[in-house]
Structure formats: structure tokens, C-alpha cells
PDB file of C-alpha atoms and ligand atoms in Angstrom:
ATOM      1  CA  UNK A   1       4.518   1.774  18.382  1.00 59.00           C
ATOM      2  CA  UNK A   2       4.480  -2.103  18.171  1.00 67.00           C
ATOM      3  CA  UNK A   3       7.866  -3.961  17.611  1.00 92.00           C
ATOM      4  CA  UNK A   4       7.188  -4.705  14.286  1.00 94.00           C
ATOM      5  CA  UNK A   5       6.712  -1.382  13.204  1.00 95.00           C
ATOM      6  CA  UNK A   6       9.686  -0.256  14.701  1.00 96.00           C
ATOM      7  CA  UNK A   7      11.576  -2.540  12.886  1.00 95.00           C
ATOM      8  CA  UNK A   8       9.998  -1.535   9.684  1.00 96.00           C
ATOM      9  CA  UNK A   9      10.726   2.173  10.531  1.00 97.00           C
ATOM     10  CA  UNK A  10      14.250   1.624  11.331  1.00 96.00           C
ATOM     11  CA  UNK A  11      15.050  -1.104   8.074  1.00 95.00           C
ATOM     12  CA  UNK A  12      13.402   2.490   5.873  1.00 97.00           C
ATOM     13  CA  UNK A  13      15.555   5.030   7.715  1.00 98.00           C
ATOM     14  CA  UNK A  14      18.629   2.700   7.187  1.00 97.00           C
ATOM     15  CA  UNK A  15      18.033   3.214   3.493  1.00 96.00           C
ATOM     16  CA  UNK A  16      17.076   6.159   3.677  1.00 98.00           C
ATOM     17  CA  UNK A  17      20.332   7.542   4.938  1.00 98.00           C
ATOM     18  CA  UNK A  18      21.828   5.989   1.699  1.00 97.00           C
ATOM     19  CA  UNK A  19      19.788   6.825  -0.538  1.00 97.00           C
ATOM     20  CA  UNK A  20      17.773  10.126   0.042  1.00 96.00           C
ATOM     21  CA  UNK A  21      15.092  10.681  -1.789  1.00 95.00           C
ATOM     22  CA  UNK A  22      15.739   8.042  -4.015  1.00 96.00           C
ATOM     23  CA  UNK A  23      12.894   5.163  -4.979  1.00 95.00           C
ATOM     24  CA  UNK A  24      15.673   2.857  -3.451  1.00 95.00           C
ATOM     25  CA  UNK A  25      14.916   4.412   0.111  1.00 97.00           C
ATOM     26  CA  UNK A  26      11.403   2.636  -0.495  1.00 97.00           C
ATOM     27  CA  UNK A  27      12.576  -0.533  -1.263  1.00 94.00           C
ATOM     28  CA  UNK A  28      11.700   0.034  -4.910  1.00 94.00           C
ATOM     29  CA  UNK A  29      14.498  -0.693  -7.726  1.00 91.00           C
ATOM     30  CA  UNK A  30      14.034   1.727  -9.380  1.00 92.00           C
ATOM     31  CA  UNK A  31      10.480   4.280 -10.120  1.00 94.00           C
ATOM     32  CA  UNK A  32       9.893   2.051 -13.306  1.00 95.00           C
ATOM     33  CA  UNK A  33       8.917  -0.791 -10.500  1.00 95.00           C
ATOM     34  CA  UNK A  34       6.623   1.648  -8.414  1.00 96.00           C
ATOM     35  CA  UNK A  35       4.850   2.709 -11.199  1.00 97.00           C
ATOM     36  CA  UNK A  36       4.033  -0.645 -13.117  1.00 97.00           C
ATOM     37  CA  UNK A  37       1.849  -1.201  -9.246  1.00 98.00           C
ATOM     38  CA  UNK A  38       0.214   2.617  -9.620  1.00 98.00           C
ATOM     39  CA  UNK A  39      -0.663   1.932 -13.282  1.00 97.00           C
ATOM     40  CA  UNK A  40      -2.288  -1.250 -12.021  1.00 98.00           C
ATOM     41  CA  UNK A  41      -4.244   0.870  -9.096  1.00 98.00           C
ATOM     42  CA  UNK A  42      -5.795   3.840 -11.218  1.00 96.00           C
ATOM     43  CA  UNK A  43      -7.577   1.134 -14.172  1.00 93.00           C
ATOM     44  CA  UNK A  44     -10.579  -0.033 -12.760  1.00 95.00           C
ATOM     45  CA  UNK A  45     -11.249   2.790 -10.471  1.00 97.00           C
ATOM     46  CA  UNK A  46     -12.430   6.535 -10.701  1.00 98.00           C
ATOM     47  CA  UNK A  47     -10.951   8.659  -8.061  1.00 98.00           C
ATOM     48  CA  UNK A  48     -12.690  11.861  -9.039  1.00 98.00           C
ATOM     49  CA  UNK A  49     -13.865  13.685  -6.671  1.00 98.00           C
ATOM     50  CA  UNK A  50     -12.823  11.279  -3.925  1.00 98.00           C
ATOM     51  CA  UNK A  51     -11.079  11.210  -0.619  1.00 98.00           C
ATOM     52  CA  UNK A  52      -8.359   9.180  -1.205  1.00 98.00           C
ATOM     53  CA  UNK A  53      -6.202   8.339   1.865  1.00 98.00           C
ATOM     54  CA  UNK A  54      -2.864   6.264   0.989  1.00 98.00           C
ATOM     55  CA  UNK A  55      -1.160   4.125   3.684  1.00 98.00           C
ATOM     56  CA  UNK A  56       2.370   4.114   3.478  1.00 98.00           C
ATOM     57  CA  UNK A  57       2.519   6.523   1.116  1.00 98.00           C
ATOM     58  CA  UNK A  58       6.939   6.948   0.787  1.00 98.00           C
ATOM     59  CA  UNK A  59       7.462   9.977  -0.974  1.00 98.00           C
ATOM     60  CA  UNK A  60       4.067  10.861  -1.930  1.00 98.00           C
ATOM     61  CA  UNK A  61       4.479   9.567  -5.366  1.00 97.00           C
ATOM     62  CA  UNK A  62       1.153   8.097  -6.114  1.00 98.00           C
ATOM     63  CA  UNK A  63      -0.619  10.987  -4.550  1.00 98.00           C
ATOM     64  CA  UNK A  64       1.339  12.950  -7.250  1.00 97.00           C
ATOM     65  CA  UNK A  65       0.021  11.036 -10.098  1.00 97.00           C
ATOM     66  CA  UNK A  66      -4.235  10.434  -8.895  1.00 98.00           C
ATOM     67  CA  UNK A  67      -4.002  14.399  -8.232  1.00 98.00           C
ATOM     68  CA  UNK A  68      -2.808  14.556 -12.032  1.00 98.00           C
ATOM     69  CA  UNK A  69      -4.779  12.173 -13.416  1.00 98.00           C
ATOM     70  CA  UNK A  70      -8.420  12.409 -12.040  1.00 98.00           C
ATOM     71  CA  UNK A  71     -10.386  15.940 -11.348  1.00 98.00           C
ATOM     72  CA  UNK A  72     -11.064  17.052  -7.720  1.00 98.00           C
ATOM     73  CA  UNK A  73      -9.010  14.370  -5.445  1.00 98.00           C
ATOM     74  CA  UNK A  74      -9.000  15.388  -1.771  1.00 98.00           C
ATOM     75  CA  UNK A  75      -5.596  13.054  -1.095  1.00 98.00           C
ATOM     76  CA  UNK A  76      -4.073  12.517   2.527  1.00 98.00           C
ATOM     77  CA  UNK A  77      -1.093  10.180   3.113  1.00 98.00           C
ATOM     78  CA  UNK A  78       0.417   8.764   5.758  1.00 98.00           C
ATOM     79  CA  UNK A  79       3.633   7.214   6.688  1.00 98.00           C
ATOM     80  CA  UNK A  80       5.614   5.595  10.025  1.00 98.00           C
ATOM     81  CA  UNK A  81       8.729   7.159   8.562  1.00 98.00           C
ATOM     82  CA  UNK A  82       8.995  10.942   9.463  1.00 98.00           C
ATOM     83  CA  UNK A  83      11.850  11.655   7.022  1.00 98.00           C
ATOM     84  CA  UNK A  84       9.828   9.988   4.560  1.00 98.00           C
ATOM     85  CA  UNK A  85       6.724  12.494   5.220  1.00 98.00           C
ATOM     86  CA  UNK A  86       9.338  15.566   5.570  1.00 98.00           C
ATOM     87  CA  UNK A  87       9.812  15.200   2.139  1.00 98.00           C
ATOM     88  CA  UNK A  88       6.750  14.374   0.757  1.00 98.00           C
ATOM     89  CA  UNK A  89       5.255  17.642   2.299  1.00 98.00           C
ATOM     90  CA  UNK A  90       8.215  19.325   0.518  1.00 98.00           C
ATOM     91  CA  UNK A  91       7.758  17.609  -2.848  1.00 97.00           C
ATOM     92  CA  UNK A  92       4.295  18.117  -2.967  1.00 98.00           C
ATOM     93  CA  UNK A  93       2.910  20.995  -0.602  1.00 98.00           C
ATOM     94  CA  UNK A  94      -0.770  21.221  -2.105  1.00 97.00           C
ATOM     95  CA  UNK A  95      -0.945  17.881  -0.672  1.00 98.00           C
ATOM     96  CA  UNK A  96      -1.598  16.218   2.874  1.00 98.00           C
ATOM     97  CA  UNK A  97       0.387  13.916   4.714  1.00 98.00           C
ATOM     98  CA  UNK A  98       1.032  13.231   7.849  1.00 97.00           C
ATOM     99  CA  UNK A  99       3.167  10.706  10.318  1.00 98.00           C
ATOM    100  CA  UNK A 100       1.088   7.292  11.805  1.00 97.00           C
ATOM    101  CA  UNK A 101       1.498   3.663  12.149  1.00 97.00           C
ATOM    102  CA  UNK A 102      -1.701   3.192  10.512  1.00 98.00           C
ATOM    103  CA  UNK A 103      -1.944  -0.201  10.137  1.00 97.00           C
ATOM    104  CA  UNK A 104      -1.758  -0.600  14.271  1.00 96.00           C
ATOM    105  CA  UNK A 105      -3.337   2.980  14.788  1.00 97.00           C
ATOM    106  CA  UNK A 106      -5.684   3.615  12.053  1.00 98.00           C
ATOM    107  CA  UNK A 107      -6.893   7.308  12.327  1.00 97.00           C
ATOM    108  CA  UNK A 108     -10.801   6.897  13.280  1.00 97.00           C
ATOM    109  CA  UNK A 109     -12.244   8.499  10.050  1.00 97.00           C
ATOM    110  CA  UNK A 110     -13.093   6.790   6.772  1.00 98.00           C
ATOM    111  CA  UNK A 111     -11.699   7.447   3.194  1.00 98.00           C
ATOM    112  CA  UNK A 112     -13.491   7.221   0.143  1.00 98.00           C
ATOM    113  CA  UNK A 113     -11.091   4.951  -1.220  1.00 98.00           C
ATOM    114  CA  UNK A 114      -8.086   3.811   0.663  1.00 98.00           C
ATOM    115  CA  UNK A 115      -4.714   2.919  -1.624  1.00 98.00           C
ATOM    116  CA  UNK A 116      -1.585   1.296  -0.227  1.00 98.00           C
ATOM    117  CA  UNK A 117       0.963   0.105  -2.525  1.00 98.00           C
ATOM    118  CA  UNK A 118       4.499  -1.714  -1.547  1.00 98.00           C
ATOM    119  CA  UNK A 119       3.265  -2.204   2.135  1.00 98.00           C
ATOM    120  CA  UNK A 120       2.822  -5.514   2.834  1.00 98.00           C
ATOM    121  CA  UNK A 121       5.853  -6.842   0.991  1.00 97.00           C
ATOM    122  CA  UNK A 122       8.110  -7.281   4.429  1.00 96.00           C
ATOM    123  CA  UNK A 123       8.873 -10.449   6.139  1.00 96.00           C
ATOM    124  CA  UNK A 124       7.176 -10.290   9.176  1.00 96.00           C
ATOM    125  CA  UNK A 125       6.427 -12.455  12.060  1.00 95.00           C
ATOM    126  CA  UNK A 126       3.135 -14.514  11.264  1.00 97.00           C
ATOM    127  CA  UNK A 127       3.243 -13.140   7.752  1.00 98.00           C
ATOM    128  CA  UNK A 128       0.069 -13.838   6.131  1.00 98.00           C
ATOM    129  CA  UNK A 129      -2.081 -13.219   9.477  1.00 98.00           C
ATOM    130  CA  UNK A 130      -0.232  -9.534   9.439  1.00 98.00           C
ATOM    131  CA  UNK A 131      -1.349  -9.214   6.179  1.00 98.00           C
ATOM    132  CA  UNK A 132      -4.855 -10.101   6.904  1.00 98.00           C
ATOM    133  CA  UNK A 133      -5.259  -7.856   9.500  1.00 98.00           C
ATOM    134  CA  UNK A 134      -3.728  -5.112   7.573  1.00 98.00           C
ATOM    135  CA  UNK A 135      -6.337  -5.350   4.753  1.00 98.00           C
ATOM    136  CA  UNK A 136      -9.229  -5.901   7.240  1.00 98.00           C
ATOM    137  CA  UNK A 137      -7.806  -2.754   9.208  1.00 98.00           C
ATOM    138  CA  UNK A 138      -7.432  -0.835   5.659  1.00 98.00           C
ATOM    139  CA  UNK A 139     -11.023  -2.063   4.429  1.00 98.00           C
ATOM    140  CA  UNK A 140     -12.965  -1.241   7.405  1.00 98.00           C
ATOM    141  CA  UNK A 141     -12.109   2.634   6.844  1.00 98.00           C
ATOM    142  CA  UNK A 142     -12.960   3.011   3.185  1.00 98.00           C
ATOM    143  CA  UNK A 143     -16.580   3.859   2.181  1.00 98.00           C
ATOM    144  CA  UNK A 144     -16.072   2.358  -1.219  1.00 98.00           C
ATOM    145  CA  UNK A 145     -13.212   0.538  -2.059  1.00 98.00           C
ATOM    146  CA  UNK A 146      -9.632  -0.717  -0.670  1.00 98.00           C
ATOM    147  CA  UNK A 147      -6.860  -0.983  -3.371  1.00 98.00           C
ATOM    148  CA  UNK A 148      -3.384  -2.400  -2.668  1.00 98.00           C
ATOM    149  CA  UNK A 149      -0.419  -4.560  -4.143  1.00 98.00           C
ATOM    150  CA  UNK A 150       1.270  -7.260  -2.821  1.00 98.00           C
ATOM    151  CA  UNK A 151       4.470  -9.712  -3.574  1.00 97.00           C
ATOM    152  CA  UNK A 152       3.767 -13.349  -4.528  1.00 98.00           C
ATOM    153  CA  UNK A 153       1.714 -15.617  -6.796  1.00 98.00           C
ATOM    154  CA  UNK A 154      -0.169 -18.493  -7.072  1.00 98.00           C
ATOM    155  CA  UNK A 155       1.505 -21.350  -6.080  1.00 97.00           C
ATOM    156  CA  UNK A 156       3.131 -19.328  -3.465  1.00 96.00           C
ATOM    157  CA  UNK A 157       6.853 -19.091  -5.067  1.00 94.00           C
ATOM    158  CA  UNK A 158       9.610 -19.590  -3.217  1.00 94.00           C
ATOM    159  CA  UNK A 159      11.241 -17.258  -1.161  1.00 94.00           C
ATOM    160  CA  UNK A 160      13.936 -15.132  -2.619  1.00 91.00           C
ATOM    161  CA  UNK A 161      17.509 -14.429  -1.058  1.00 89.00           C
ATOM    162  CA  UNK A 162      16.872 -11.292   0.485  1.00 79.00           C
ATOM    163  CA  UNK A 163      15.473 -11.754   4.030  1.00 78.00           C
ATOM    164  CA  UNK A 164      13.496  -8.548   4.386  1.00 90.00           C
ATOM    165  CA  UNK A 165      10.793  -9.761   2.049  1.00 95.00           C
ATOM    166  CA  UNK A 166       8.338 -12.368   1.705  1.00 97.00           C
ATOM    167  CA  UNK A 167       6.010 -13.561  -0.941  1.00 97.00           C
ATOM    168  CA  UNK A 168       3.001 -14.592  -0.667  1.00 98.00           C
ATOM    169  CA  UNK A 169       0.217 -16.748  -1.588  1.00 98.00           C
ATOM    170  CA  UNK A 170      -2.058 -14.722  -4.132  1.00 98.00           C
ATOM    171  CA  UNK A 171      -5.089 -17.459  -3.727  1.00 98.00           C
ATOM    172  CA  UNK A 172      -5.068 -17.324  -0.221  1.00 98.00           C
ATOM    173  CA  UNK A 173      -5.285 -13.513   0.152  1.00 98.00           C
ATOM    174  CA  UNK A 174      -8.090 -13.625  -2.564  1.00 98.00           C
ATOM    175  CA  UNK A 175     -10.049 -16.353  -0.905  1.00 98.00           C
ATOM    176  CA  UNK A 176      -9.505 -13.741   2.368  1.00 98.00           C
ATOM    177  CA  UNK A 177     -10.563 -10.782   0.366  1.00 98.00           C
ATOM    178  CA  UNK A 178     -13.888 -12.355  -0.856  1.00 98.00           C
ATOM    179  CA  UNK A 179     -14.721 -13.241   2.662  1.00 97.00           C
ATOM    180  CA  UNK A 180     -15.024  -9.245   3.274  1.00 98.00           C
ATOM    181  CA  UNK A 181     -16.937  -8.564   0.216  1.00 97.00           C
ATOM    182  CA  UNK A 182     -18.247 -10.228  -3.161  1.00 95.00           C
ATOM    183  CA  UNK A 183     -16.838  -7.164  -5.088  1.00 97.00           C
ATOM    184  CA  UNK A 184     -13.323  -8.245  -5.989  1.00 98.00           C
ATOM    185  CA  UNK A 185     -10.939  -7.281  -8.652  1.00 98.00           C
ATOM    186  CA  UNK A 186      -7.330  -9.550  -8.887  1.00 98.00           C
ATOM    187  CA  UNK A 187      -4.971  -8.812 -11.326  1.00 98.00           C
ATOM    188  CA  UNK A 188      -1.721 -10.590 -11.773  1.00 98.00           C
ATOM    189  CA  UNK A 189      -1.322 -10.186 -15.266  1.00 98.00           C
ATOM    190  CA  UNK A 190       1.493  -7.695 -15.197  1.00 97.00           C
ATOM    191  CA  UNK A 191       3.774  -8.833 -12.951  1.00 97.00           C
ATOM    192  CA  UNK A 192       5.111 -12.499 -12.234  1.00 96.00           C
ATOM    193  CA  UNK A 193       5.715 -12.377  -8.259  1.00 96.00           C
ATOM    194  CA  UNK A 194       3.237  -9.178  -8.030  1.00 98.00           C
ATOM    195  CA  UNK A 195      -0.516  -8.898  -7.433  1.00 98.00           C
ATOM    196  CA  UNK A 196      -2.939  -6.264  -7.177  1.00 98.00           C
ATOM    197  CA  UNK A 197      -6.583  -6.479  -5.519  1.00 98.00           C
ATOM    198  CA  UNK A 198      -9.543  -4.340  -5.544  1.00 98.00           C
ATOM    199  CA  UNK A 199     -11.755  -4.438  -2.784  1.00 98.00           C
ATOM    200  CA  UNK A 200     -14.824  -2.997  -3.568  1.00 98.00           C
ATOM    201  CA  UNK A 201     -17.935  -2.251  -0.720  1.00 97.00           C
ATOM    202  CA  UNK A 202     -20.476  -4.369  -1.293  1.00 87.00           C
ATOM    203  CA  UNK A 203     -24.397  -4.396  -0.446  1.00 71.00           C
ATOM    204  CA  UNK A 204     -24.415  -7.946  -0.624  1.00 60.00           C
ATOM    205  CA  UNK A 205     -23.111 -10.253   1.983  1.00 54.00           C
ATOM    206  CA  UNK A 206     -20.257 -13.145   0.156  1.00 48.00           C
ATOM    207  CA  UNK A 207     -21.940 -16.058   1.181  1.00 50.00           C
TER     208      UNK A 207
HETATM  209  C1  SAM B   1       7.663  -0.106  -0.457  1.00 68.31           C
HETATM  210  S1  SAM B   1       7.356   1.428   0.361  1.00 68.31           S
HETATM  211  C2  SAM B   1       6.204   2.123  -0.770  1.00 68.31           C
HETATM  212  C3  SAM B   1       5.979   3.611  -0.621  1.00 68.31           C
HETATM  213  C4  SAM B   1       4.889   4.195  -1.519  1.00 68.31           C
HETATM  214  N1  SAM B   1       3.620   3.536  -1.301  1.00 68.31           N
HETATM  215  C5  SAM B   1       5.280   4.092  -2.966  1.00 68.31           C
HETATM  216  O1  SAM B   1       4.784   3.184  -3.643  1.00 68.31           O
HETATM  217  O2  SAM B   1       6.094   4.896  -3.431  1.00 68.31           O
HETATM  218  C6  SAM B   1       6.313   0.940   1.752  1.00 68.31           C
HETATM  219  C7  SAM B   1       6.002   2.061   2.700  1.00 68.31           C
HETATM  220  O3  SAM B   1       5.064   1.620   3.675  1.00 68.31           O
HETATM  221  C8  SAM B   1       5.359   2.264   4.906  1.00 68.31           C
HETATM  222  N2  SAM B   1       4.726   1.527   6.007  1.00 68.31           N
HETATM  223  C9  SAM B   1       4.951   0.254   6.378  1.00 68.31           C
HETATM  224  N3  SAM B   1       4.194  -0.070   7.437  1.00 68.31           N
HETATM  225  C10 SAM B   1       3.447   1.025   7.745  1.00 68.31           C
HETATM  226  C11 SAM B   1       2.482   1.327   8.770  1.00 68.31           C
HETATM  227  N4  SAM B   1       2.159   0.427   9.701  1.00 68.31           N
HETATM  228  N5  SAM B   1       1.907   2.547   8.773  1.00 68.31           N
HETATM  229  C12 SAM B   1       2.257   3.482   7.856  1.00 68.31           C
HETATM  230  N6  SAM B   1       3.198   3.264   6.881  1.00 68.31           N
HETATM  231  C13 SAM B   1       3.783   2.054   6.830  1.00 68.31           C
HETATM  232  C14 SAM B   1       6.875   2.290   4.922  1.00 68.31           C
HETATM  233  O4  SAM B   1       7.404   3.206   5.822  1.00 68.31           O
HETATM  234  C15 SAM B   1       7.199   2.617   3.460  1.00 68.31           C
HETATM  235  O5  SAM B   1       7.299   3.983   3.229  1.00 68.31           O
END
């Protein structure tokens, strides 16, 4: 496991031990904050009768709600924190998850749709090349669409207090996403400092 990683890991088990199963173990303030991103995540896109594989998936939460809400949803998670995974297998055992760094070990299949929400919020060395890399990474194993959130805006606002997170610039990781495909939902509507992009495959070359 990469440095960076680790250091993710470790800043989740921290709060972990303080919190417990808690949203706050996720970085979240409260669920009201993780599920104003999910609502933005299941518009737009059918997930029935879809693999769905979620990257960093906490708790399990969202694979709670697309099992609920669409028919027939084959849903795997995966997370670098093992408490984390120990009790999203015990929240939810009709469900899948498992422990990876996926975003530096991706597993080698593809998902139908791939959904990561909350995960590329950290402050991070080289933050917006890390981010890249994460989506490309994330994109390259979905047959038909990527889906994620992501702090910042449009002028990229400045950074806030806390250290552990970063914000970043919503026009920039647009421009980056239509460089992968044509196909390209943004929504920022719902959230000040909070963006959400659909990546969809596309036939068609952007040119
Ligand atoms: C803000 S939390 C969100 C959890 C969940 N998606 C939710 O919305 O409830 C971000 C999660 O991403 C996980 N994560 C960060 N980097 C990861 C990586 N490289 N591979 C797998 N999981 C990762 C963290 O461990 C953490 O559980």
C-alpha cells in the first residue's frame, strides 16, 4: 500500500475509534450530508439490473439504498479500511464487500457502473493530478458509466480551516472528464462547495 493510502487509512481508523459506526467515522457531518451526494448519484442513472461496484464504499450505505431503490442490483464494495468493511458485511450481509486500495490496485474486472462518493475530498500531495488519476483509474473499469462527488466549485474556493480536505476546481475536473468521453453529466446545483459528475461511455471520441 502506497504512503498516501496509508495515511488515508490511518486519518479513518483514528475516527473511527471515536466514533464507531457513526457517519462521523466517514468524515461525513452527519447522514443528512451523505445522502444529499447519493440523491444526486441515483437521478440520471438506472441501476437495474446492473453491476454496480462502489469505491470507498464506508459503511455500505449507498449500496443499502441502489439495492432498495432499483430491481436486480448485483452491488460489490470496497474499502482500504477493514473495520470499515467488518461492519458493512455486518450491516448488510446480502451484500458484497470486500478490503482493497482500489484506486492504486484496481481489481482487474469491470463494473457496469462504478459509484464512489466522498473519496476524493482529502488533501493530498499533488491534489488535482491524484484526482485525475483516480477517475481515469475508476472510468477505465466501468462498461457504462463512472459516477462520483467531489468538494469544490467553480472558481476554485478557498481552502477551509481544516487541513485534511481540499477543494477543488469543478471546471478543471470537467474539462478532464470530457477529455475521456463526450457523455458528461455536472451537477452543482445542490450543493455550494459540492459537485457531482457523470461519466458516461461513449461511442464517440471528444474531439
Ligand atoms: C468520505 S468516506 C465516504 C464513504 C461512503 N462512500 C459513504 O458515502 O458513506 C470516503 C471513503 O473512501 C475510502 N477510500 C479512500 N481512498 C480509498 C482507496 N484508495 N481505496 C478504497 N477506499 C478508499 C475511505 O476509507 C472512506 O471510507
Amino acid at each position: 500500500m502506497t504512503t498516501i493510502s496509508e495515511k488515508i487509512r490511518e486519518g479513518y481508523q483514528t475516527r473511527f475509534k471515536r466514533f464507531g459506526g457513526r457517519a462521523q467515522s466517514l468524515s461525513w457531518a452527519n447522514m443528512g450530508a451523505a445522502h444529499q451526494r447519493f440523491r444526486q448519484m441515483w437521478t440520471d442513472v438506472d441501476y437495474s439490473n446492473k453491476s454496480v461496484l462502489d469505491v470507498g464504499c464506508g459503511f455500505g450505505y449507498l449500496g443499502k439504498f441502489l439495492t432498495k431503490k432499483f430491481e436486480n442490483v448485483t452491488y460489490t464494495g470496497v474499502d482500504i479500511v477493514p473495520e470499515f468493511i467488518e461492519k458493512a458485511k455486518l450491516r448488510r450481509p446480502n451484500l458484497t464487500f470486500f478490503v482493497r486500495d482500489y484506486l492504486f490496485d484496481p481489481m482487474p474486472e469491470k463494473f457496469d457502473i462504478v459509484v464512489a462518493s466522498g473519496i476524493l475530498n482529502g488533501d493530498v500531495p499533488h491534489n488535482m493530478d491524484y484526482r485525475k488519476k483516480a477517475i481515469k483509474t475508476m472510468f477505465d473499469h466501468a462498461n457504462e458509466a463512472l459516477v462520483f462527488n467531489m468538494l469544490g466549485s467553480h472558481p476554485q474556493p478557498v481552502q477551509p480551516a481544516q487541513k485534511n480536505v481540499w477543494y477543488a476546481d469543478s471546471l478543471e475536473v470537467l474539462t478532464y472528464c470530457m477529455s475521456l468521453s463526450s457523455k458528461v453529466i455536472f451537477k452543482a446545483h445542490y450543493n455550494s462547495k459540492d459537485f457531482t459528475i457523470i461519466i458516461f461511455k461513449s461511442k464517440e471520441k471528444a474531439s
